[in-house]
């Protein structure tokens, strides 16, 4: 080994150490910046999640009260509607109109020439038809 070799450093070692030192020196501030950005994003996401939770809970309570109010209004409206329908049904003019309509229907069904209509609408045919079907299935 020469005295010159000892006093001068190797270029290969100097370059490799210098290259790693440059990467590490540049990586330090970059990592600090990344950690800072992640901290900001983390606090922002926690803030947004907390706001979403508050909005959802307030919306749930408001929907509950709106549903109760609508239920009460519907019940009240149905009660008043039923009372109005019962009052209209019991009116004298409605009763007279119902009697006239029933008379016209009975006259049409039981009148001359409407035997076919009577046969189709007579409820006893359901019993007779059911009995004949059962007998046909049992006897063959």
Coordinates of C-alpha atoms in Angstrom, one line a residue:
X1 CA 0.0 0.0 0.0
X2 CA 1.2 3.4 -0.9
X3 CA 1.0 6.4 1.3
X4 CA -1.0 8.1 -1.4
X5 CA -3.6 5.2 -1.3
X6 CA -4.0 5.6 2.4
X7 CA -4.5 9.3 2.3
X8 CA -6.9 9.4 -0.6
X9 CA -10.2 7.7 -0.3
X10 CA -11.5 5.3 -2.9
X11 CA -13.9 6.7 -5.5
X12 CA -16.1 3.6 -5.4
X13 CA -16.7 3.8 -1.7
X14 CA -17.2 7.6 -1.8
X15 CA -19.7 7.4 -4.5
X16 CA -21.7 4.6 -2.9
X17 CA -21.7 6.3 0.5
X18 CA -22.6 9.6 -1.1
X19 CA -25.4 8.1 -3.1
X20 CA -27.0 6.5 0.0
X21 CA -26.5 9.6 2.0
X22 CA -28.3 11.6 -0.7
X23 CA -31.2 9.2 -0.8
X24 CA -31.5 9.2 3.0
X25 CA -31.1 12.9 3.2
X26 CA -33.9 13.4 0.7
X27 CA -36.1 10.6 2.1
X28 CA -36.2 12.2 5.6
X29 CA -38.2 15.4 4.7
X30 CA -40.3 13.4 2.3
X31 CA -41.3 10.9 5.0
X32 CA -41.9 13.8 7.5
X33 CA -44.2 15.4 4.8
X34 CA -46.0 12.1 4.3
X35 CA -46.5 11.6 8.0
X36 CA -47.9 15.2 8.3
X37 CA -50.3 14.6 5.3
X38 CA -51.4 11.3 6.8
X39 CA -52.1 13.0 10.1
X40 CA -54.2 15.7 8.4
X41 CA -56.1 13.1 6.4
X42 CA -56.7 11.0 9.6
X43 CA -58.0 14.0 11.5
X44 CA -60.2 15.0 8.5
X45 CA -61.6 11.5 8.2
X46 CA -62.4 11.3 11.9
X47 CA -64.1 14.7 11.7
X48 CA -66.1 13.5 8.6
X49 CA -67.1 10.3 10.3
X50 CA -68.2 12.1 13.4
X51 CA -70.2 14.6 11.4
X52 CA -71.8 11.7 9.5
X53 CA -72.7 10.0 12.8
X54 CA -74.3 13.1 14.1
X55 CA -76.3 13.8 10.9
X56 CA -77.5 10.1 10.8
X57 CA -78.6 10.2 14.4
X58 CA -80.4 13.5 14.1
X59 CA -82.1 12.2 10.8
X60 CA -83.2 9.0 12.6
X61 CA -84.8 10.9 15.4
X62 CA -86.5 13.3 13.0
X63 CA -87.8 10.4 10.9
X64 CA -89.2 8.8 14.0
X65 CA -91.1 11.9 15.0
X66 CA -92.3 12.5 11.4
X67 CA -93.6 8.9 11.3
X68 CA -95.4 9.3 14.6
X69 CA -97.0 12.6 13.4
X70 CA -98.0 11.0 10.1
X71 CA -99.5 8.0 11.9
X72 CA -101.5 10.3 14.2
X73 CA -102.7 12.3 11.2
X74 CA -103.7 9.2 9.3
X75 CA -105.6 7.8 12.2
X76 CA -107.4 11.1 12.7
X77 CA -108.2 11.3 9.0
X78 CA -109.5 7.7 8.8
X79 CA -111.7 8.3 11.9
X80 CA -113.2 11.5 10.4
X81 CA -113.6 9.8 7.0
X82 CA -115.4 6.8 8.6
X83 CA -117.7 9.2 10.6
X84 CA -118.5 11.1 7.4
X85 CA -119.2 7.9 5.4
X86 CA -121.4 6.6 8.2
X87 CA -123.3 10.0 8.3
X88 CA -123.8 9.9 4.5
X89 CA -124.9 6.2 4.6
X90 CA -127.5 7.0 7.3
X91 CA -129.0 10.0 5.5
X92 CA -132.6 9.7 4.4
X93 CA -131.8 10.5 0.7
X94 CA -129.1 7.8 0.6
X95 CA -131.5 5.3 2.1
X96 CA -134.2 6.1 -0.4
X97 CA -131.6 5.8 -3.2
X98 CA -130.4 2.4 -1.9
X99 CA -133.9 1.1 -1.7
X100 CA -134.6 2.2 -5.3
X101 CA -131.4 0.6 -6.6
X102 CA -132.2 -2.7 -4.8
X103 CA -135.7 -2.7 -6.2
X104 CA -134.4 -2.2 -9.7
X105 CA -131.8 -4.9 -9.3
X106 CA -134.3 -7.4 -7.9
X107 CA -136.8 -6.5 -10.7
X108 CA -134.1 -7.1 -13.3
X109 CA -132.9 -10.4 -11.8
X110 CA -136.4 -11.8 -11.0
X111 CA -138.1 -10.3 -14.0
X112 CA -139.4 -12.1 -17.0
X113 CA -136.7 -13.3 -19.5
X114 CA -133.8 -13.1 -17.0
X115 CA -133.8 -16.7 -15.9
X116 CA -130.3 -17.2 -17.2
X117 CA -129.0 -14.3 -15.2
X118 CA -130.7 -15.8 -12.1
X119 CA -129.1 -19.2 -12.8
X120 CA -125.7 -17.6 -13.0
X121 CA -126.0 -15.4 -9.9
X122 CA -127.9 -17.9 -7.7
X123 CA -125.5 -18.8 -4.8
X124 CA -127.0 -22.3 -4.5
X125 CA -125.2 -23.3 -7.6
X126 CA -122.0 -23.3 -5.7
X127 CA -123.3 -25.9 -3.3
X128 CA -124.9 -28.0 -6.1
X129 CA -121.8 -27.7 -8.3
X130 CA -119.5 -28.7 -5.4
X131 CA -121.7 -31.7 -4.4
X132 CA -121.9 -32.9 -8.0
X133 CA -118.1 -32.6 -8.4
X134 CA -117.5 -34.6 -5.2
X135 CA -119.9 -37.3 -6.3
X136 CA -118.3 -37.4 -9.8
X137 CA -114.8 -37.8 -8.1
X138 CA -116.0 -40.5 -5.7
X139 CA -118.2 -42.5 -8.1
X140 CA -116.3 -42.1 -11.1

